[in-house]
CSV table of N, CA and C in Angstrom, one decimal:
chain,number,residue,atom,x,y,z
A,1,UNK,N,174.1,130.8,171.0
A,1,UNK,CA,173.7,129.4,171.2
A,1,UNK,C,173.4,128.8,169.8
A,2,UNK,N,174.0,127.8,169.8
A,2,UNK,CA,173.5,126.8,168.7
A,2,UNK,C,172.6,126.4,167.9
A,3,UNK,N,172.0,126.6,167.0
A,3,UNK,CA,170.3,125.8,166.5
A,3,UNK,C,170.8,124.4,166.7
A,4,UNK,N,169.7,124.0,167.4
A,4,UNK,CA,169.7,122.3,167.8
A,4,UNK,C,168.2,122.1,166.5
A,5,UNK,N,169.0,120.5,166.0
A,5,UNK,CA,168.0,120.1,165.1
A,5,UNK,C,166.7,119.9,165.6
A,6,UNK,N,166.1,119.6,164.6
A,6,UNK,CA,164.5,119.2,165.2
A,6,UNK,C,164.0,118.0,165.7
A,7,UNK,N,165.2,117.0,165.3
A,7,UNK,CA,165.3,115.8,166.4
A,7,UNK,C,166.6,115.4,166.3
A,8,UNK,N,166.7,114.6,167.2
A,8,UNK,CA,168.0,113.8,167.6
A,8,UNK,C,167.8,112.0,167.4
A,9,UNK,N,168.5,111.7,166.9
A,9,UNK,CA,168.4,110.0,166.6
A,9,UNK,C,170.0,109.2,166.7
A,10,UNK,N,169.7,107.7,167.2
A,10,UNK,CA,170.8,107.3,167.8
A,10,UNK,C,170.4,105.7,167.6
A,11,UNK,N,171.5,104.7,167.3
A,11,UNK,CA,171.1,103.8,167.9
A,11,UNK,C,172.0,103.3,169.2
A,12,UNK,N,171.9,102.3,169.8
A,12,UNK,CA,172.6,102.1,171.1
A,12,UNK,C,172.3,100.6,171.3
A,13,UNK,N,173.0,100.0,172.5
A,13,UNK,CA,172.6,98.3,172.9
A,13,UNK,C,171.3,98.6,174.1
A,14,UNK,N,169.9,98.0,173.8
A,14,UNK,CA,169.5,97.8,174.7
A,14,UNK,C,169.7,97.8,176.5
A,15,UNK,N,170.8,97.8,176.7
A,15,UNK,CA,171.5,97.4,177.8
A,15,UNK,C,173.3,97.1,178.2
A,16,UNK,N,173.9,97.5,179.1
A,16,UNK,CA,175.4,97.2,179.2
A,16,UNK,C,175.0,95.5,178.9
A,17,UNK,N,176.2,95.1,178.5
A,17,UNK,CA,176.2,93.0,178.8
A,17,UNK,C,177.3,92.6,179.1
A,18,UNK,N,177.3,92.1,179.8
A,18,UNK,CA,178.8,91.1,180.8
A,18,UNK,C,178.5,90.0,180.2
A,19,UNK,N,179.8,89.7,179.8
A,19,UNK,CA,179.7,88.2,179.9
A,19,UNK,C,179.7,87.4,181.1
A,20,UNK,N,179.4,86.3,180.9
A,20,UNK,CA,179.3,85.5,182.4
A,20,UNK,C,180.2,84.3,182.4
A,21,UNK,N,180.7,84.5,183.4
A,21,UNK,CA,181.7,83.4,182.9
A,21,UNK,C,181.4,81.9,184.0
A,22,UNK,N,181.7,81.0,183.9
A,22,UNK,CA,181.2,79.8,184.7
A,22,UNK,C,181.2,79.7,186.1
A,23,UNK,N,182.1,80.4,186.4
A,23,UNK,CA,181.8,80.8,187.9
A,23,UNK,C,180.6,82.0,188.2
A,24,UNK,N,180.0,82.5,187.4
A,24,UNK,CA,178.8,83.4,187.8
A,24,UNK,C,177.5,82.1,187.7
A,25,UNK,N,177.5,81.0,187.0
A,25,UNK,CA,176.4,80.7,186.9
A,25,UNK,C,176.7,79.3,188.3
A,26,UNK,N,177.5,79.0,188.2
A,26,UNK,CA,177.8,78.4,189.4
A,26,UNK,C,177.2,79.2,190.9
A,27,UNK,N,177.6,80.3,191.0
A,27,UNK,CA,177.3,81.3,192.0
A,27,UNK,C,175.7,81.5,192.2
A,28,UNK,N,175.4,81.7,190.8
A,28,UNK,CA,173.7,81.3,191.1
A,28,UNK,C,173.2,80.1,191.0
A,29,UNK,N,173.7,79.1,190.8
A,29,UNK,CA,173.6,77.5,191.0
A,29,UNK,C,173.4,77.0,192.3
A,30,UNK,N,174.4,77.4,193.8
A,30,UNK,CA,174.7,77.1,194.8
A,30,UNK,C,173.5,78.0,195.4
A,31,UNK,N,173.2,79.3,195.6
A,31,UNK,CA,172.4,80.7,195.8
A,31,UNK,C,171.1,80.0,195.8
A,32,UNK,N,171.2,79.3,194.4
A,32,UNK,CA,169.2,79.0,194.5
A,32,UNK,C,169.2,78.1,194.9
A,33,UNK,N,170.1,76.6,195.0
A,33,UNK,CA,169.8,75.3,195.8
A,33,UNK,C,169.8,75.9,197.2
A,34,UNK,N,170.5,76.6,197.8
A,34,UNK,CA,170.9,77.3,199.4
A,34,UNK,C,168.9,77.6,199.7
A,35,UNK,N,168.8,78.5,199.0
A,35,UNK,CA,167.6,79.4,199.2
A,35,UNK,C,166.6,77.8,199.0
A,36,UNK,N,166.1,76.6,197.9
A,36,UNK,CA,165.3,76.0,197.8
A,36,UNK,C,165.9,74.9,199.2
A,37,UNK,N,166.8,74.3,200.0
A,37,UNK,CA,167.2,74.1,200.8
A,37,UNK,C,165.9,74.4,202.0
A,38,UNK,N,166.6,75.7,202.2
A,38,UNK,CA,166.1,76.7,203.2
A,38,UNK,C,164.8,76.5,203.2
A,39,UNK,N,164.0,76.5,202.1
A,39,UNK,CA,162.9,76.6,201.6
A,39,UNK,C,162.1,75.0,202.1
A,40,UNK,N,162.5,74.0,201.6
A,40,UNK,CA,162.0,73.0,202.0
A,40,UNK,C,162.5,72.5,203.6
A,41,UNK,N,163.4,73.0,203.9
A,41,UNK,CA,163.3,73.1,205.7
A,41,UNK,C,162.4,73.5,206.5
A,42,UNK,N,162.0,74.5,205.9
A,42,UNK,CA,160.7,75.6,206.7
A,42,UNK,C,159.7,74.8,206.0
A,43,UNK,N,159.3,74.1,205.1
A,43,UNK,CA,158.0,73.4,204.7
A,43,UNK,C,157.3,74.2,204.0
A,44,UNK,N,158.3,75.1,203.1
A,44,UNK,CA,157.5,76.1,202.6
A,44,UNK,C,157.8,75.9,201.1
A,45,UNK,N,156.7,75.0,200.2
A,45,UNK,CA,157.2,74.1,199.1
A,45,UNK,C,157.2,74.9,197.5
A,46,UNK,N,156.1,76.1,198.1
A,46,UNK,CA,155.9,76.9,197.0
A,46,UNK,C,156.6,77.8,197.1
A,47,UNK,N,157.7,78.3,197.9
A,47,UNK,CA,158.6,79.3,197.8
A,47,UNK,C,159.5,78.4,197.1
A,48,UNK,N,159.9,77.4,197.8
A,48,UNK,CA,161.0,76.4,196.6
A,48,UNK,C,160.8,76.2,195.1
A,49,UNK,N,159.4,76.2,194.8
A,49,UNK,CA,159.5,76.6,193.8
A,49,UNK,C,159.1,77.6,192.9
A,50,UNK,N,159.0,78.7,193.9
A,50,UNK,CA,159.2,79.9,193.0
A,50,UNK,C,160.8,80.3,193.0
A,51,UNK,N,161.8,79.5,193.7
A,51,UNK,CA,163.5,80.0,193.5
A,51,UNK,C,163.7,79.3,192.4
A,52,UNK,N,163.4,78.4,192.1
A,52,UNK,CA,163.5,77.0,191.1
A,52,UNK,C,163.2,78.0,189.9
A,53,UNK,N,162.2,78.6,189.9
A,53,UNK,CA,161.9,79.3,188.5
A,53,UNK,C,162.9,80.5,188.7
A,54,UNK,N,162.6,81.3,189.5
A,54,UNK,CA,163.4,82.6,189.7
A,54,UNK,C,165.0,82.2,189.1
A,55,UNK,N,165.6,81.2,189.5
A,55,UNK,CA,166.8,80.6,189.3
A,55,UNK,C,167.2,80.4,188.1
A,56,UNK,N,166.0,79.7,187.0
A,56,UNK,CA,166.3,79.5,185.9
A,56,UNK,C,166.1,80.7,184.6
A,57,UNK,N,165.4,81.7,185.3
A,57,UNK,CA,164.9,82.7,184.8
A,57,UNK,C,166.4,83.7,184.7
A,58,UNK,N,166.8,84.1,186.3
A,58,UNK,CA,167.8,84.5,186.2
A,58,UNK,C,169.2,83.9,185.0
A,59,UNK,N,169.0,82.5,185.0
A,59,UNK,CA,170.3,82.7,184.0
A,59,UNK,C,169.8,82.5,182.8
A,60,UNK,N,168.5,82.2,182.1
A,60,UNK,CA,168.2,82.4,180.9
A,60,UNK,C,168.5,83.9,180.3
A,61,UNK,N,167.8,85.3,181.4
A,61,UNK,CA,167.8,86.4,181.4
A,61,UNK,C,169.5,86.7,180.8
A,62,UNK,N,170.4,86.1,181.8
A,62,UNK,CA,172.1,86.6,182.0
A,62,UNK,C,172.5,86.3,180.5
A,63,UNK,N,172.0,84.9,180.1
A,63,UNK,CA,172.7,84.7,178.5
A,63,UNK,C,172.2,85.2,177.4
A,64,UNK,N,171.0,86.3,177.5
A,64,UNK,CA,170.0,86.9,176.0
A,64,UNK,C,171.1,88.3,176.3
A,65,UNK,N,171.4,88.1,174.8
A,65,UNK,CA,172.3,89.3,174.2
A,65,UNK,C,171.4,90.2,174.3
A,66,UNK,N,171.8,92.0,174.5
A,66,UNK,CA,170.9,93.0,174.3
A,66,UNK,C,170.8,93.0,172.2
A,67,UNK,N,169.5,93.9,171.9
A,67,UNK,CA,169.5,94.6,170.7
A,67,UNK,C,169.8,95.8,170.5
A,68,UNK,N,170.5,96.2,169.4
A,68,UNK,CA,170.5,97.1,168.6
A,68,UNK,C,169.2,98.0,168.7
A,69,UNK,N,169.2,99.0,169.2
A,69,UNK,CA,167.6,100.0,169.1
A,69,UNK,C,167.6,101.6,169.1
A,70,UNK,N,167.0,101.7,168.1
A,70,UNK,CA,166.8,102.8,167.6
A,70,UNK,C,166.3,104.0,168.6
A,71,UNK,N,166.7,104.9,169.0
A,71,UNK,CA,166.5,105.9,170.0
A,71,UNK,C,166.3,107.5,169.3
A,72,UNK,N,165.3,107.8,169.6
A,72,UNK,CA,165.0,109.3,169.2
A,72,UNK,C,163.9,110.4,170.0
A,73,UNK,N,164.9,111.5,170.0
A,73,UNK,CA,163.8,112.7,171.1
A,73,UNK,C,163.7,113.7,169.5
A,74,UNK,N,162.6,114.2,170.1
A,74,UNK,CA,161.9,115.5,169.5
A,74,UNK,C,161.1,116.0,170.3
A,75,UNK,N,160.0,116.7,169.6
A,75,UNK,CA,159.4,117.8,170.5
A,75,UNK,C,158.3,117.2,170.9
A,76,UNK,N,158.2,115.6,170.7
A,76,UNK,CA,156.8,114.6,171.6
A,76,UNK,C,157.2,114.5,172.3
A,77,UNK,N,158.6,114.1,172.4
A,77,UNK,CA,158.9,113.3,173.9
A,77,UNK,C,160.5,112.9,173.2
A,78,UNK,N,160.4,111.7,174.0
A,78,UNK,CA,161.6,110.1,174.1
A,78,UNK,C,161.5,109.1,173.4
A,79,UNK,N,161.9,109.0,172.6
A,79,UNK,CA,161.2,107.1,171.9
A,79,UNK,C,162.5,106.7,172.0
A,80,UNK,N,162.2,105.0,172.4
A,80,UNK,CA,163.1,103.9,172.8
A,80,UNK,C,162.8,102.9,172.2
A,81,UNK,N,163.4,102.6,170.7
A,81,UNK,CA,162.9,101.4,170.4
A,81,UNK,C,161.1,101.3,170.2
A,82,UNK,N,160.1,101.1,170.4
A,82,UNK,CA,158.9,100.8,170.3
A,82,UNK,C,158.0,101.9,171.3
A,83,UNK,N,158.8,102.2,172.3
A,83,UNK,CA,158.2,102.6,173.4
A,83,UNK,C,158.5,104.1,173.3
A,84,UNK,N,157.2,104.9,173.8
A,84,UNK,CA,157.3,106.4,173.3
A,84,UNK,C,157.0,107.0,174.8
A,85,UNK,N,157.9,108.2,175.8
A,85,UNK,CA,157.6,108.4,176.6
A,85,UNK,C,157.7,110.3,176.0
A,86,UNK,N,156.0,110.6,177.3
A,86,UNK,CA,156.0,111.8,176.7
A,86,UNK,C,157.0,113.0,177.9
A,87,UNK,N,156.5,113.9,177.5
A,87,UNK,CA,157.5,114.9,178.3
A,87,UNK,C,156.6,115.5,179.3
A,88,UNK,N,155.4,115.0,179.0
A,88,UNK,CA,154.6,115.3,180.5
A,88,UNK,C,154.8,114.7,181.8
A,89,UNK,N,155.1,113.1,180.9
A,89,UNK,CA,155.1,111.8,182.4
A,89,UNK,C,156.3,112.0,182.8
A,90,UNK,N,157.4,112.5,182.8
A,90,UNK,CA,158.9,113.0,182.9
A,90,UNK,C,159.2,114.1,183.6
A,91,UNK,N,159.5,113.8,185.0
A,91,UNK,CA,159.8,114.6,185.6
A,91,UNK,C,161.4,115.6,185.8
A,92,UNK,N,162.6,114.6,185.3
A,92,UNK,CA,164.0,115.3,184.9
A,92,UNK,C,164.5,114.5,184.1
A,93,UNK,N,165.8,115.0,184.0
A,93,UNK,CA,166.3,114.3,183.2
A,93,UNK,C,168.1,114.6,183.7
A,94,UNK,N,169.2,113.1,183.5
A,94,UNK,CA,170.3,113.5,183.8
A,94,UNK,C,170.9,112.4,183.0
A,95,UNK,N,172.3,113.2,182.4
A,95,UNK,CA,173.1,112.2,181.8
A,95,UNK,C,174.0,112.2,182.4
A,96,UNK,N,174.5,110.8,182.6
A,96,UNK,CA,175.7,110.2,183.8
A,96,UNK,C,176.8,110.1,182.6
A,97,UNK,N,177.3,110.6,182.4
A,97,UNK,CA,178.6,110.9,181.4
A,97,UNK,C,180.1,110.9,182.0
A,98,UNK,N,180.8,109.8,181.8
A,98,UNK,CA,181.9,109.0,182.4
A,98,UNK,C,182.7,108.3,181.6
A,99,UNK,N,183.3,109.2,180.7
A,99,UNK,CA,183.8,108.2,179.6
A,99,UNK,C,184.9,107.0,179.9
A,100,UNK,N,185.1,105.9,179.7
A,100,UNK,CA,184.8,105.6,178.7
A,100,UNK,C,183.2,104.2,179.2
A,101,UNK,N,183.2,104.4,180.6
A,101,UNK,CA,182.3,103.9,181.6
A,101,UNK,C,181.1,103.7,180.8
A,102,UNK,N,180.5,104.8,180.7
A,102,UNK,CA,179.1,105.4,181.1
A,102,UNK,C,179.1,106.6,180.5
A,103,UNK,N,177.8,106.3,179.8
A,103,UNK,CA,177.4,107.6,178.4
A,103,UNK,C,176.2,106.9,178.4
A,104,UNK,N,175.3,107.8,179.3
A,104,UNK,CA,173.5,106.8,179.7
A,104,UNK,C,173.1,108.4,179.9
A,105,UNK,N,171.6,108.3,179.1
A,105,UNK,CA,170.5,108.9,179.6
A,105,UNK,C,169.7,108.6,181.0
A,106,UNK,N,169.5,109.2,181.9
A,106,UNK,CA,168.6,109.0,182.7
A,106,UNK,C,167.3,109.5,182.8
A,107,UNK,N,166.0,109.1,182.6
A,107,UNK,CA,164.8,110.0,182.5
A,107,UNK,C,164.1,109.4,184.3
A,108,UNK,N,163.5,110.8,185.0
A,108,UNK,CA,163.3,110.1,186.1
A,108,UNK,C,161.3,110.4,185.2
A,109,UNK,N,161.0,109.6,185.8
A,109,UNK,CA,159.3,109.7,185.4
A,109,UNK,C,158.5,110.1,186.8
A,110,UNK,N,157.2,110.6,186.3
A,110,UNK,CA,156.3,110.8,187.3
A,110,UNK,C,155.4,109.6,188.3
A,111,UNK,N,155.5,108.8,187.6
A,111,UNK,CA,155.4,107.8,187.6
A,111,UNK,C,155.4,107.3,189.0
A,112,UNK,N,154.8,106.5,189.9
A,112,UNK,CA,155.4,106.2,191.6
A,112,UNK,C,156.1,105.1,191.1
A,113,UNK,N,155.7,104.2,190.9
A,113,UNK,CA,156.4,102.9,190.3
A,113,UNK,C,157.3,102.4,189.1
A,114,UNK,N,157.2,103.4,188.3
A,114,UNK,CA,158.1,103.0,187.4
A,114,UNK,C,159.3,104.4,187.2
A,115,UNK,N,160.3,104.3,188.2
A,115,UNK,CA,160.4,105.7,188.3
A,115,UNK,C,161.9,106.1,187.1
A,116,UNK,N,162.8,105.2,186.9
A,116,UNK,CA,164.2,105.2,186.2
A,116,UNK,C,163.3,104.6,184.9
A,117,UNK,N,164.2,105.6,183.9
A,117,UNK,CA,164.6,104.7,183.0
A,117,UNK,C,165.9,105.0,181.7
A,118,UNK,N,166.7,103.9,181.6
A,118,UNK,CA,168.6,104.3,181.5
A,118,UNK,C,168.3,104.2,179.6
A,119,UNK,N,168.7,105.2,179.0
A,119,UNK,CA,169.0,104.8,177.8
A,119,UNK,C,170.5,104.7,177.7
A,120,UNK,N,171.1,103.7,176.9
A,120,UNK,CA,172.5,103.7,176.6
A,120,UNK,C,172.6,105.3,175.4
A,121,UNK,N,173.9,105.9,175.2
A,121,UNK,CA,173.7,107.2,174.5
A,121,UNK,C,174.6,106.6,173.2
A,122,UNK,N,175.5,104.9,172.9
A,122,UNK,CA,175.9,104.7,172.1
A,122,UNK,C,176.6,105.9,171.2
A,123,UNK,N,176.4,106.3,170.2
A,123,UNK,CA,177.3,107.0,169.3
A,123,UNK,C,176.7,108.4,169.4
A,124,UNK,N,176.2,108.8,170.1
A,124,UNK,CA,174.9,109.8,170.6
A,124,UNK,C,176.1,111.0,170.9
A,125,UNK,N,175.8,112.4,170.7
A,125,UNK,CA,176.9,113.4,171.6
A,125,UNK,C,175.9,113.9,172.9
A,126,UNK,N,176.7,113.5,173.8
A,126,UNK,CA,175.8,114.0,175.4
A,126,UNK,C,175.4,115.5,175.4
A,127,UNK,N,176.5,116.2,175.2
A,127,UNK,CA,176.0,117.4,175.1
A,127,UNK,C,174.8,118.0,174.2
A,128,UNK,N,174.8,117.7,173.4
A,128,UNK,CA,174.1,117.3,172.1
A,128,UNK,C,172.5,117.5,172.5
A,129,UNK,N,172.4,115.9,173.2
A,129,UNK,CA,170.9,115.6,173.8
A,129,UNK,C,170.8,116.3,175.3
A,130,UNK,N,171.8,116.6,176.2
A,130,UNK,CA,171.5,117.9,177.2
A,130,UNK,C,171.1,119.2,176.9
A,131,UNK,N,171.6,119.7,175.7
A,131,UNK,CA,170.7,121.0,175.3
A,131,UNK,C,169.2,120.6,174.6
A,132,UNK,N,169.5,119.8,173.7
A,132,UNK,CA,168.1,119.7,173.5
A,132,UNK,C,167.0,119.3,174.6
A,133,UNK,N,167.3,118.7,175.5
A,133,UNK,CA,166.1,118.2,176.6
A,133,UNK,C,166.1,119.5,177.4
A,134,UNK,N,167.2,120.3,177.6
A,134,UNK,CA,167.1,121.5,178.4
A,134,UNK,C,165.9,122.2,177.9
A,135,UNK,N,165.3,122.4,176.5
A,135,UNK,CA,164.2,122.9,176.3
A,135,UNK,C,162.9,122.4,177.2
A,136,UNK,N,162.5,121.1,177.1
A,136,UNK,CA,161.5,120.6,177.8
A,136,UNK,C,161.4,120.2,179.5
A,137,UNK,N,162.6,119.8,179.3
A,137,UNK,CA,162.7,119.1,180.7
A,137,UNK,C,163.9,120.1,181.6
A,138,UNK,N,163.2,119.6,183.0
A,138,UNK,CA,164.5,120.7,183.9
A,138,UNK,C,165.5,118.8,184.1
A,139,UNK,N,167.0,119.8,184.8
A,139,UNK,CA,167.9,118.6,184.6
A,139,UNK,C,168.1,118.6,186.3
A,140,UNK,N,168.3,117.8,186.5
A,140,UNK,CA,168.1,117.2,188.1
A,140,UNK,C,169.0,115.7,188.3
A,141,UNK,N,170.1,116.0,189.0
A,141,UNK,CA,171.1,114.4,189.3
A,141,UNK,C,170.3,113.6,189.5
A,142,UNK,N,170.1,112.0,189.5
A,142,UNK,CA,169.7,111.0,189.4
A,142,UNK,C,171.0,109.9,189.8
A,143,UNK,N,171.1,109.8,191.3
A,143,UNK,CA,171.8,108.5,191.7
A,143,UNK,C,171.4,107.2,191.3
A,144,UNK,N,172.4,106.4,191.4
A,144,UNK,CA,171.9,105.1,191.1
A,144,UNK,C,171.3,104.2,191.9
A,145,UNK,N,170.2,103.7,191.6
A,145,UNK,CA,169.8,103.1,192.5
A,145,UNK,C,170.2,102.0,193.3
A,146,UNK,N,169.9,101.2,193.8
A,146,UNK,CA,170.5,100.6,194.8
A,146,UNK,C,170.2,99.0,194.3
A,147,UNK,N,169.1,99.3,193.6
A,147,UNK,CA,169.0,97.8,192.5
A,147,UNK,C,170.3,97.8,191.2
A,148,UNK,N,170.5,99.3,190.6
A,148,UNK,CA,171.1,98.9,189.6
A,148,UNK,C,172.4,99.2,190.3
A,149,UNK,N,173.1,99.3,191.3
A,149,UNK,CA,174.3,98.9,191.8
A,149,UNK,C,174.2,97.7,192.0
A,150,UNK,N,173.5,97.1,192.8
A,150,UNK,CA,173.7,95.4,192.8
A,150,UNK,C,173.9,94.8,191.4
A,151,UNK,N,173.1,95.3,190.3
A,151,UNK,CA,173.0,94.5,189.3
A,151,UNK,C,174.6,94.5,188.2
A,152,UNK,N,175.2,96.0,188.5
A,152,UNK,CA,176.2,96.0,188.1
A,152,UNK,C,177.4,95.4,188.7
A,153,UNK,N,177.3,95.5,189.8
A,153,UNK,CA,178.4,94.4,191.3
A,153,UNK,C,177.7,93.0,190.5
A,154,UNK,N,177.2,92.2,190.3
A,154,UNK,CA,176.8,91.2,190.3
A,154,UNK,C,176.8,90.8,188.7
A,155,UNK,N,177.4,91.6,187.8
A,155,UNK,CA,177.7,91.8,186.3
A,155,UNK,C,176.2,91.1,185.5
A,156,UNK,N,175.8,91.4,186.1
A,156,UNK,CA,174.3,91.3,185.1
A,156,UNK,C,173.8,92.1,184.7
């Protein structure tokens, strides 16, 4: 076996990004008038305008470019950019490695509610970061959820 360093560092995009092209924002243009419609039919004023916000939110969200961010595991944990997860709150870990698709860390957490979380592996070697986490963490498949399928069907 290999000596694995004593850390591993990477940077990567905050997130996959689609571009959106004028027919996606149209799509959520029609979607939220439908739904605030709907909304003021039923007499229900404050749902209308919580789609109103939700609506504008959603395409503010679609047009912020991801960042550049610095990614590093060692023997604390995970760091992501600012955010440091330890190897206690971490219950597996799986890399969905699909080239030229998909090259993502998956950490599932202990967590009830905050249970995914995807690192992009950018210029990272999978294998690389699977032996090293093999020390701490046991490795366990991680499907996708059913939010981040829509969000990919939906290029957001």
């Amino acid at each position: 076996m290999e000596n694995l360093p004593s850390k591993i560092k990477w940077s990567a995009l905050e997130y996959e990004f689609h571009e959106k092209t004028p027919e996606w924002y149209w799509a959520l243009g029609i979607i939220t008038a439908a739904l605030v419609l709907a909304a003021v039919i039923l007499h229900n004023f404050l749902f209308a305008v919580l789609v109103v916000l939700a609506g504008f939110s959603v395409g503010l969200y679609g047009t912020r470019r991801p960042r550049m961010t610095l990614h590093e595991i060692n023997s604390g944990g995970v760091s992501l950019g600012n955010k440091n997860l330890n190897y206690e709150h971490i219950d597996h870990f799986w890399i969905n490695y699909d080239p030229p698709a998909k090259k993502e860390l998956i950490l599932e957490s202990k967590k009830t509610f905050s249970t995914h979380t995807v690192i992009l592996l950018g210029n990272a070697e999978p294998e690389q970061i699977r032996r090293y986490l093999l020390q701490y963490l046991k490795e366990k498949k991680i499907e996708e959820s059913l939010v981040a399928v829509i969000a990919r069907v939906l290029k957001f």
